[in-house]
Amino acid sequence: MKAPSDLALLRLSRQVGRSLLRAGRTVTAAESCTGGWIGKVLTDVPGSSTWLRSVFVTYANEAKTELLGVPAALLRREGAVSEAVVRRMARGALSRARADVAVAVSGVAGPGGGSAEKPVGMVWFGRAERCGRTVRVEAFVRHFGGDRDAVRRCAVACALKYVLRR
């Protein structure tokens, strides 16, 4: 995936806003490696306060625990860049923001910090959605190439597309 431009991210954000408005739904985000970039591009859309509930920037593991309720033991066992953690991040954001849809992102943007098991460019995405009285949670992983900026831009675009999925 080629790193999207600022204009491409704005277009995606507008699509997210239109989709949520049509459906009468709200969104929240729980970000780690994107450091608030999802929130930034969503709030670039005028009127986003009608469909964006909040954005949690939980870069440190302690923030994931304190703000989203991710168990510290889970973070120690699985690491922040894992399916289990992004699922808990998404569920925690959904609950705390009282939104209809939540997207969560945690990855290794680089240039350092990668390992054989979790290489630079590996990003986990979680999505939680209210479906009547139940909550559906899912997750997937992607691997992006390029420098830190490219990985983060790709992660933001992927997260926005994930919100649009339903």
Short mmCIF file of N, CA and C in Angstrom, two decimals:
data_model
loop_
_atom_site.label_atom_id
_atom_site.label_comp_id
_atom_site.label_asym_id
_atom_site.label_seq_id
_atom_site.Cartn_x
_atom_site.Cartn_y
_atom_site.Cartn_z
N MET A 1 0.84 -1.17 0.00
CA MET A 1 0.00 0.00 0.00
C MET A 1 0.89 1.24 0.00
N LYS A 2 0.63 2.13 -0.92
CA LYS A 2 1.36 3.39 -0.99
C LYS A 2 0.84 4.32 0.10
N ALA A 3 1.74 5.05 0.74
CA ALA A 3 1.34 5.96 1.81
C ALA A 3 0.41 7.03 1.24
N PRO A 4 -0.78 7.17 1.83
CA PRO A 4 -1.74 8.15 1.33
C PRO A 4 -1.32 9.59 1.65
N SER A 5 -1.73 10.49 0.79
CA SER A 5 -1.46 11.92 0.99
C SER A 5 -2.42 12.49 2.03
N ASP A 6 -2.15 13.72 2.44
CA ASP A 6 -3.06 14.42 3.36
C ASP A 6 -4.45 14.53 2.72
N LEU A 7 -4.49 14.82 1.43
CA LEU A 7 -5.78 14.97 0.74
C LEU A 7 -6.53 13.64 0.71
N ALA A 8 -5.84 12.54 0.48
CA ALA A 8 -6.49 11.22 0.47
C ALA A 8 -7.05 10.90 1.85
N LEU A 9 -6.32 11.24 2.91
CA LEU A 9 -6.81 10.99 4.27
C LEU A 9 -8.03 11.86 4.58
N LEU A 10 -8.02 13.10 4.10
CA LEU A 10 -9.18 13.97 4.30
C LEU A 10 -10.40 13.42 3.56
N ARG A 11 -10.20 12.94 2.36
CA ARG A 11 -11.31 12.34 1.60
C ARG A 11 -11.90 11.15 2.35
N LEU A 12 -11.03 10.30 2.86
CA LEU A 12 -11.50 9.14 3.64
C LEU A 12 -12.27 9.59 4.88
N SER A 13 -11.75 10.61 5.55
CA SER A 13 -12.42 11.13 6.75
C SER A 13 -13.81 11.67 6.41
N ARG A 14 -13.92 12.35 5.30
CA ARG A 14 -15.23 12.85 4.87
C ARG A 14 -16.19 11.70 4.59
N GLN A 15 -15.68 10.65 3.96
CA GLN A 15 -16.50 9.45 3.71
C GLN A 15 -16.99 8.85 5.03
N VAL A 16 -16.10 8.75 5.99
CA VAL A 16 -16.47 8.21 7.30
C VAL A 16 -17.58 9.06 7.91
N GLY A 17 -17.42 10.37 7.87
CA GLY A 17 -18.42 11.27 8.43
C GLY A 17 -19.77 11.14 7.75
N ARG A 18 -19.77 11.11 6.43
CA ARG A 18 -21.03 10.97 5.68
C ARG A 18 -21.71 9.65 6.02
N SER A 19 -20.93 8.58 6.07
CA SER A 19 -21.47 7.25 6.37
C SER A 19 -22.09 7.21 7.76
N LEU A 20 -21.38 7.76 8.74
CA LEU A 20 -21.89 7.76 10.11
C LEU A 20 -23.14 8.63 10.23
N LEU A 21 -23.12 9.79 9.58
CA LEU A 21 -24.30 10.67 9.62
C LEU A 21 -25.52 9.97 9.04
N ARG A 22 -25.34 9.33 7.88
CA ARG A 22 -26.46 8.62 7.24
C ARG A 22 -27.02 7.54 8.16
N ALA A 23 -26.14 6.86 8.86
CA ALA A 23 -26.56 5.76 9.73
C ALA A 23 -26.99 6.23 11.12
N GLY A 24 -26.75 7.52 11.43
CA GLY A 24 -27.08 8.02 12.76
C GLY A 24 -26.21 7.40 13.84
N ARG A 25 -24.94 7.17 13.51
CA ARG A 25 -24.03 6.48 14.43
C ARG A 25 -22.85 7.38 14.79
N THR A 26 -22.12 6.96 15.84
CA THR A 26 -20.94 7.70 16.29
C THR A 26 -19.73 6.77 16.34
N VAL A 27 -18.55 7.39 16.33
CA VAL A 27 -17.30 6.64 16.32
C VAL A 27 -16.36 7.17 17.39
N THR A 28 -15.48 6.30 17.82
CA THR A 28 -14.37 6.66 18.70
C THR A 28 -13.14 5.91 18.21
N ALA A 29 -11.97 6.37 18.63
CA ALA A 29 -10.73 5.71 18.24
C ALA A 29 -9.83 5.54 19.45
N ALA A 30 -9.09 4.44 19.45
CA ALA A 30 -8.06 4.18 20.46
C ALA A 30 -6.75 4.00 19.69
N GLU A 31 -5.84 4.94 19.86
CA GLU A 31 -4.63 4.95 19.05
C GLU A 31 -3.38 4.73 19.88
N SER A 32 -2.45 3.99 19.30
CA SER A 32 -1.13 3.86 19.89
C SER A 32 -0.11 4.37 18.87
N CYS A 33 0.31 3.56 17.92
CA CYS A 33 1.38 3.97 17.00
C CYS A 33 1.01 5.16 16.11
N THR A 34 -0.27 5.43 15.93
CA THR A 34 -0.69 6.57 15.11
C THR A 34 -0.73 7.86 15.91
N GLY A 35 -0.59 7.79 17.21
CA GLY A 35 -0.38 8.96 18.05
C GLY A 35 -1.39 10.09 17.93
N GLY A 36 -2.62 9.80 17.62
CA GLY A 36 -3.63 10.83 17.51
C GLY A 36 -3.95 11.26 16.09
N TRP A 37 -3.28 10.65 15.13
CA TRP A 37 -3.46 11.04 13.73
C TRP A 37 -4.87 10.72 13.23
N ILE A 38 -5.45 9.64 13.70
CA ILE A 38 -6.83 9.32 13.30
C ILE A 38 -7.75 10.43 13.78
N GLY A 39 -7.59 10.82 15.03
CA GLY A 39 -8.38 11.92 15.56
C GLY A 39 -8.16 13.21 14.80
N LYS A 40 -6.93 13.47 14.43
CA LYS A 40 -6.60 14.68 13.68
C LYS A 40 -7.33 14.72 12.35
N VAL A 41 -7.27 13.63 11.59
CA VAL A 41 -7.90 13.67 10.27
C VAL A 41 -9.43 13.66 10.37
N LEU A 42 -9.97 13.03 11.40
CA LEU A 42 -11.42 13.06 11.57
C LEU A 42 -11.89 14.46 11.95
N THR A 43 -11.13 15.14 12.80
CA THR A 43 -11.53 16.49 13.20
C THR A 43 -11.19 17.54 12.15
N ASP A 44 -10.50 17.15 11.10
CA ASP A 44 -10.31 18.06 9.96
C ASP A 44 -11.61 18.28 9.20
N VAL A 45 -12.59 17.40 9.41
CA VAL A 45 -13.88 17.48 8.73
C VAL A 45 -14.80 18.41 9.54
N PRO A 46 -15.24 19.51 8.94
CA PRO A 46 -16.17 20.39 9.65
C PRO A 46 -17.44 19.62 10.05
N GLY A 47 -17.90 19.85 11.27
CA GLY A 47 -19.10 19.18 11.76
C GLY A 47 -18.84 17.81 12.35
N SER A 48 -17.57 17.41 12.47
CA SER A 48 -17.26 16.07 12.97
C SER A 48 -17.73 15.84 14.40
N SER A 49 -18.00 16.92 15.12
CA SER A 49 -18.47 16.75 16.50
C SER A 49 -19.83 16.07 16.57
N THR A 50 -20.54 15.98 15.46
CA THR A 50 -21.84 15.30 15.48
C THR A 50 -21.69 13.78 15.43
N TRP A 51 -20.58 13.27 14.94
CA TRP A 51 -20.41 11.83 14.82
C TRP A 51 -19.13 11.28 15.47
N LEU A 52 -18.21 12.14 15.90
CA LEU A 52 -16.99 11.70 16.58
C LEU A 52 -17.16 11.93 18.07
N ARG A 53 -17.12 10.85 18.86
CA ARG A 53 -17.31 10.96 20.30
C ARG A 53 -16.03 11.36 21.02
N SER A 54 -14.93 10.66 20.77
CA SER A 54 -13.67 10.95 21.44
C SER A 54 -12.56 10.16 20.77
N VAL A 55 -11.33 10.53 21.12
CA VAL A 55 -10.15 9.82 20.63
C VAL A 55 -9.23 9.60 21.83
N PHE A 56 -8.83 8.37 22.03
CA PHE A 56 -7.92 8.02 23.13
C PHE A 56 -6.54 7.78 22.53
N VAL A 57 -5.58 8.60 22.91
CA VAL A 57 -4.20 8.39 22.47
C VAL A 57 -3.50 7.69 23.62
N THR A 58 -3.28 6.40 23.44
CA THR A 58 -2.75 5.54 24.51
C THR A 58 -1.42 4.94 24.05
N TYR A 59 -0.45 5.79 23.92
CA TYR A 59 0.85 5.37 23.41
C TYR A 59 1.57 4.45 24.41
N ALA A 60 1.55 4.80 25.66
CA ALA A 60 2.20 3.99 26.70
C ALA A 60 1.26 2.88 27.17
N ASN A 61 1.84 1.78 27.57
CA ASN A 61 1.03 0.67 28.08
C ASN A 61 0.18 1.09 29.28
N GLU A 62 0.73 1.93 30.13
CA GLU A 62 -0.01 2.39 31.30
C GLU A 62 -1.28 3.13 30.88
N ALA A 63 -1.20 3.89 29.80
CA ALA A 63 -2.37 4.62 29.29
C ALA A 63 -3.43 3.64 28.77
N LYS A 64 -2.98 2.58 28.14
CA LYS A 64 -3.93 1.57 27.66
C LYS A 64 -4.70 0.97 28.83
N THR A 65 -4.00 0.77 29.93
CA THR A 65 -4.63 0.21 31.13
C THR A 65 -5.54 1.25 31.79
N GLU A 66 -5.02 2.44 32.03
CA GLU A 66 -5.76 3.46 32.77
C GLU A 66 -6.96 4.00 32.00
N LEU A 67 -6.78 4.26 30.70
CA LEU A 67 -7.85 4.90 29.93
C LEU A 67 -8.80 3.93 29.25
N LEU A 68 -8.31 2.74 28.91
CA LEU A 68 -9.14 1.80 28.15
C LEU A 68 -9.45 0.51 28.91
N GLY A 69 -8.82 0.31 30.04
CA GLY A 69 -9.09 -0.89 30.82
C GLY A 69 -8.41 -2.14 30.31
N VAL A 70 -7.36 -1.99 29.50
CA VAL A 70 -6.62 -3.17 29.03
C VAL A 70 -5.83 -3.71 30.23
N PRO A 71 -6.02 -4.96 30.59
CA PRO A 71 -5.31 -5.50 31.76
C PRO A 71 -3.79 -5.47 31.58
N ALA A 72 -3.10 -5.00 32.62
CA ALA A 72 -1.64 -4.94 32.58
C ALA A 72 -1.04 -6.32 32.34
N ALA A 73 -1.65 -7.34 32.90
CA ALA A 73 -1.15 -8.71 32.72
C ALA A 73 -1.23 -9.13 31.26
N LEU A 74 -2.28 -8.72 30.56
CA LEU A 74 -2.42 -9.03 29.14
C LEU A 74 -1.33 -8.33 28.33
N LEU A 75 -1.05 -7.08 28.66
CA LEU A 75 0.01 -6.34 27.97
C LEU A 75 1.36 -7.00 28.21
N ARG A 76 1.62 -7.45 29.42
CA ARG A 76 2.90 -8.13 29.70
C ARG A 76 3.01 -9.44 28.94
N ARG A 77 1.90 -10.18 28.89
CA ARG A 77 1.91 -11.51 28.26
C ARG A 77 1.96 -11.42 26.74
N GLU A 78 1.13 -10.59 26.15
CA GLU A 78 0.98 -10.53 24.68
C GLU A 78 1.78 -9.43 24.02
N GLY A 79 2.06 -8.35 24.75
CA GLY A 79 2.68 -7.17 24.18
C GLY A 79 1.62 -6.26 23.58
N ALA A 80 1.94 -4.99 23.49
CA ALA A 80 0.97 -4.00 23.00
C ALA A 80 0.57 -4.26 21.56
N VAL A 81 1.49 -4.78 20.77
CA VAL A 81 1.22 -5.03 19.35
C VAL A 81 0.74 -6.48 19.23
N SER A 82 -0.57 -6.66 19.47
CA SER A 82 -1.13 -8.00 19.45
C SER A 82 -2.63 -7.94 19.22
N GLU A 83 -3.17 -9.04 18.74
CA GLU A 83 -4.60 -9.14 18.52
C GLU A 83 -5.39 -8.94 19.81
N ALA A 84 -4.97 -9.62 20.85
CA ALA A 84 -5.70 -9.55 22.12
C ALA A 84 -5.77 -8.12 22.65
N VAL A 85 -4.68 -7.38 22.52
CA VAL A 85 -4.65 -6.02 23.05
C VAL A 85 -5.52 -5.08 22.21
N VAL A 86 -5.46 -5.16 20.88
CA VAL A 86 -6.30 -4.23 20.10
C VAL A 86 -7.78 -4.54 20.26
N ARG A 87 -8.11 -5.81 20.48
CA ARG A 87 -9.50 -6.14 20.76
C ARG A 87 -9.96 -5.47 22.06
N ARG A 88 -9.11 -5.53 23.09
CA ARG A 88 -9.46 -4.91 24.38
C ARG A 88 -9.47 -3.39 24.25
N MET A 89 -8.54 -2.83 23.48
CA MET A 89 -8.53 -1.38 23.26
C MET A 89 -9.84 -0.93 22.60
N ALA A 90 -10.26 -1.65 21.57
CA ALA A 90 -11.49 -1.28 20.86
C ALA A 90 -12.70 -1.39 21.78
N ARG A 91 -12.79 -2.48 22.52
CA ARG A 91 -13.92 -2.67 23.44
C ARG A 91 -13.92 -1.59 24.53
N GLY A 92 -12.74 -1.28 25.07
CA GLY A 92 -12.64 -0.25 26.11
C GLY A 92 -13.03 1.12 25.59
N ALA A 93 -12.57 1.47 24.40
CA ALA A 93 -12.92 2.77 23.82
C ALA A 93 -14.42 2.86 23.57
N LEU A 94 -14.99 1.80 23.02
CA LEU A 94 -16.42 1.78 22.73
C LEU A 94 -17.22 2.03 24.01
N SER A 95 -16.85 1.34 25.06
CA SER A 95 -17.56 1.45 26.34
C SER A 95 -17.37 2.83 26.97
N ARG A 96 -16.15 3.30 27.02
CA ARG A 96 -15.87 4.56 27.71
C ARG A 96 -16.40 5.77 26.94
N ALA A 97 -16.40 5.71 25.63
CA ALA A 97 -16.88 6.84 24.82
C ALA A 97 -18.39 6.77 24.60
N ARG A 98 -18.97 5.61 24.87
CA ARG A 98 -20.39 5.38 24.60
C ARG A 98 -20.70 5.66 23.12
N ALA A 99 -19.82 5.17 22.27
CA ALA A 99 -19.97 5.31 20.82
C ALA A 99 -20.63 4.05 20.25
N ASP A 100 -20.93 4.10 18.97
CA ASP A 100 -21.51 2.94 18.28
C ASP A 100 -20.43 2.06 17.65
N VAL A 101 -19.33 2.69 17.25
CA VAL A 101 -18.23 1.98 16.58
C VAL A 101 -16.92 2.49 17.16
N ALA A 102 -15.97 1.58 17.37
CA ALA A 102 -14.64 1.96 17.83
C ALA A 102 -13.60 1.27 16.95
N VAL A 103 -12.54 2.00 16.67
CA VAL A 103 -11.41 1.41 15.96
C VAL A 103 -10.18 1.59 16.84
N ALA A 104 -9.33 0.57 16.88
CA ALA A 104 -8.11 0.61 17.69
C ALA A 104 -6.92 0.24 16.82
N VAL A 105 -5.78 0.86 17.10
CA VAL A 105 -4.57 0.65 16.30
C VAL A 105 -3.37 0.53 17.24
N SER A 106 -2.55 -0.50 17.02
CA SER A 106 -1.30 -0.65 17.76
C SER A 106 -0.31 -1.37 16.86
N GLY A 107 0.86 -0.76 16.69
CA GLY A 107 1.83 -1.36 15.79
C GLY A 107 3.25 -0.88 16.04
N VAL A 108 4.13 -1.32 15.17
CA VAL A 108 5.55 -0.95 15.22
C VAL A 108 5.82 -0.07 14.00
N ALA A 109 5.89 1.24 14.23
CA ALA A 109 6.08 2.18 13.13
C ALA A 109 7.54 2.34 12.73
N GLY A 110 8.46 2.01 13.61
CA GLY A 110 9.88 2.09 13.29
C GLY A 110 10.46 3.47 13.55
N PRO A 111 11.70 3.68 13.20
CA PRO A 111 12.55 2.72 12.50
C PRO A 111 13.07 1.60 13.39
N GLY A 112 13.05 1.78 14.70
CA GLY A 112 13.48 0.73 15.62
C GLY A 112 12.29 0.09 16.28
N GLY A 113 12.57 -0.79 17.23
CA GLY A 113 11.52 -1.39 18.03
C GLY A 113 10.95 -2.68 17.48
N GLY A 114 11.34 -3.06 16.29
CA GLY A 114 10.83 -4.29 15.70
C GLY A 114 11.60 -5.52 16.17
N SER A 115 11.03 -6.67 15.91
CA SER A 115 11.67 -7.94 16.23
C SER A 115 11.29 -8.93 15.13
N ALA A 116 11.83 -10.13 15.20
CA ALA A 116 11.47 -11.15 14.22
C ALA A 116 9.98 -11.48 14.30
N GLU A 117 9.44 -11.50 15.51
CA GLU A 117 8.03 -11.82 15.72
C GLU A 117 7.12 -10.64 15.39
N LYS A 118 7.60 -9.43 15.67
CA LYS A 118 6.81 -8.21 15.45
C LYS A 118 7.69 -7.19 14.73
N PRO A 119 7.80 -7.34 13.40
CA PRO A 119 8.71 -6.48 12.64
C PRO A 119 8.17 -5.06 12.46
N VAL A 120 9.07 -4.16 12.14
CA VAL A 120 8.67 -2.79 11.80
C VAL A 120 7.67 -2.86 10.64
N GLY A 121 6.60 -2.13 10.76
CA GLY A 121 5.55 -2.12 9.75
C GLY A 121 4.37 -2.99 10.09
N MET A 122 4.48 -3.80 11.15
CA MET A 122 3.36 -4.66 11.58
C MET A 122 2.40 -3.82 12.42
N VAL A 123 1.13 -3.81 12.02
CA VAL A 123 0.11 -3.03 12.73
C VAL A 123 -1.14 -3.89 12.91
N TRP A 124 -1.61 -3.95 14.16
CA TRP A 124 -2.85 -4.64 14.48
C TRP A 124 -3.98 -3.62 14.54
N PHE A 125 -5.14 -4.00 14.04
CA PHE A 125 -6.34 -3.17 14.04
C PHE A 125 -7.46 -3.93 14.75
N GLY A 126 -8.16 -3.23 15.59
CA GLY A 126 -9.33 -3.80 16.26
C GLY A 126 -10.54 -2.95 15.95
N ARG A 127 -11.69 -3.57 15.94
CA ARG A 127 -12.94 -2.85 15.69
C ARG A 127 -14.01 -3.44 16.60
N ALA A 128 -14.69 -2.55 17.31
CA ALA A 128 -15.81 -2.98 18.16
C ALA A 128 -17.03 -2.21 17.70
N GLU A 129 -18.16 -2.90 17.67
CA GLU A 129 -19.39 -2.27 17.18
C GLU A 129 -20.57 -2.75 17.99
N ARG A 130 -21.41 -1.80 18.35
CA ARG A 130 -22.66 -2.15 19.03
C ARG A 130 -23.64 -2.69 17.99
N CYS A 131 -24.18 -3.85 18.27
CA CYS A 131 -25.17 -4.48 17.41
C CYS A 131 -26.35 -4.83 18.30
N GLY A 132 -27.26 -3.90 18.42
CA GLY A 132 -28.36 -4.09 19.36
C GLY A 132 -27.82 -4.07 20.77
N ARG A 133 -28.07 -5.15 21.51
CA ARG A 133 -27.60 -5.21 22.90
C ARG A 133 -26.24 -5.90 23.03
N THR A 134 -25.70 -6.37 21.92
CA THR A 134 -24.40 -7.05 21.99
C THR A 134 -23.31 -6.18 21.36
N VAL A 135 -22.09 -6.57 21.61
CA VAL A 135 -20.93 -5.89 21.02
C VAL A 135 -20.15 -6.92 20.23
N ARG A 136 -19.90 -6.61 18.97
CA ARG A 136 -19.09 -7.48 18.11
C ARG A 136 -17.68 -6.89 18.03
N VAL A 137 -16.68 -7.73 18.27
CA VAL A 137 -15.28 -7.28 18.24
C VAL A 137 -14.51 -8.16 17.27
N GLU A 138 -13.70 -7.54 16.45
CA GLU A 138 -12.87 -8.29 15.50
C GLU A 138 -11.53 -7.59 15.38
N ALA A 139 -10.58 -8.28 14.78
CA ALA A 139 -9.24 -7.72 14.62
C ALA A 139 -8.55 -8.35 13.42
N PHE A 140 -7.58 -7.63 12.90
CA PHE A 140 -6.74 -8.16 11.83
C PHE A 140 -5.40 -7.45 11.86
N VAL A 141 -4.43 -8.02 11.19
CA VAL A 141 -3.08 -7.45 11.15
C VAL A 141 -2.71 -7.12 9.71
N ARG A 142 -1.91 -6.07 9.56
CA ARG A 142 -1.36 -5.69 8.25
C ARG A 142 0.12 -5.39 8.43
N HIS A 143 0.85 -5.53 7.34
CA HIS A 143 2.28 -5.20 7.32
C HIS A 143 2.48 -4.14 6.25
N PHE A 144 3.02 -3.00 6.65
CA PHE A 144 3.25 -1.89 5.73
C PHE A 144 4.74 -1.66 5.55
N GLY A 145 5.11 -1.21 4.37
CA GLY A 145 6.50 -0.89 4.09
C GLY A 145 6.74 0.61 4.20
N GLY A 146 7.99 0.98 4.11
CA GLY A 146 8.34 2.39 4.13
C GLY A 146 8.85 2.85 5.47
N ASP A 147 9.05 4.15 5.57
CA ASP A 147 9.56 4.74 6.80
C ASP A 147 8.44 4.93 7.81
N ARG A 148 8.78 5.52 8.94
CA ARG A 148 7.83 5.72 10.04
C ARG A 148 6.59 6.48 9.57
N ASP A 149 6.79 7.53 8.81
CA ASP A 149 5.67 8.33 8.32
C ASP A 149 4.76 7.50 7.42
N ALA A 150 5.34 6.72 6.54
CA ALA A 150 4.55 5.90 5.61
C ALA A 150 3.75 4.84 6.37
N VAL A 151 4.37 4.19 7.34
CA VAL A 151 3.66 3.16 8.12
C VAL A 151 2.48 3.80 8.84
N ARG A 152 2.70 4.95 9.44
CA ARG A 152 1.63 5.60 10.20
C ARG A 152 0.51 6.09 9.27
N ARG A 153 0.86 6.67 8.13
CA ARG A 153 -0.16 7.12 7.17
C ARG A 153 -1.01 5.94 6.68
N CYS A 154 -0.33 4.85 6.36
CA CYS A 154 -1.05 3.66 5.91
C CYS A 154 -1.96 3.13 7.00
N ALA A 155 -1.48 3.15 8.25
CA ALA A 155 -2.29 2.67 9.37
C ALA A 155 -3.53 3.54 9.56
N VAL A 156 -3.39 4.85 9.43
CA VAL A 156 -4.54 5.75 9.56
C VAL A 156 -5.56 5.45 8.46
N ALA A 157 -5.10 5.34 7.23
CA ALA A 157 -6.01 5.06 6.11
C ALA A 157 -6.71 3.72 6.31
N CYS A 158 -5.96 2.73 6.73
CA CYS A 158 -6.54 1.40 6.94
C CYS A 158 -7.59 1.44 8.05
N ALA A 159 -7.33 2.18 9.12
CA ALA A 159 -8.28 2.29 10.22
C ALA A 159 -9.57 2.97 9.74
N LEU A 160 -9.45 4.02 8.94
CA LEU A 160 -10.64 4.72 8.44
C LEU A 160 -11.45 3.80 7.53
N LYS A 161 -10.77 3.05 6.69
CA LYS A 161 -11.48 2.09 5.82
C LYS A 161 -12.17 1.01 6.64
N TYR A 162 -11.55 0.65 7.76
CA TYR A 162 -12.13 -0.35 8.65
C TYR A 162 -13.43 0.16 9.27
N VAL A 163 -13.47 1.43 9.60
CA VAL A 163 -14.71 2.02 10.12
C VAL A 163 -15.80 1.98 9.05
N LEU A 164 -15.43 2.19 7.80
CA LEU A 164 -16.39 2.20 6.69
C LEU A 164 -16.90 0.82 6.31
N ARG A 165 -16.24 -0.23 6.78
CA ARG A 165 -16.57 -1.59 6.36
C ARG A 165 -18.03 -1.96 6.48
N ARG A 166 -18.74 -1.49 7.47
CA ARG A 166 -20.13 -1.88 7.67
C ARG A 166 -21.03 -0.69 7.47
#
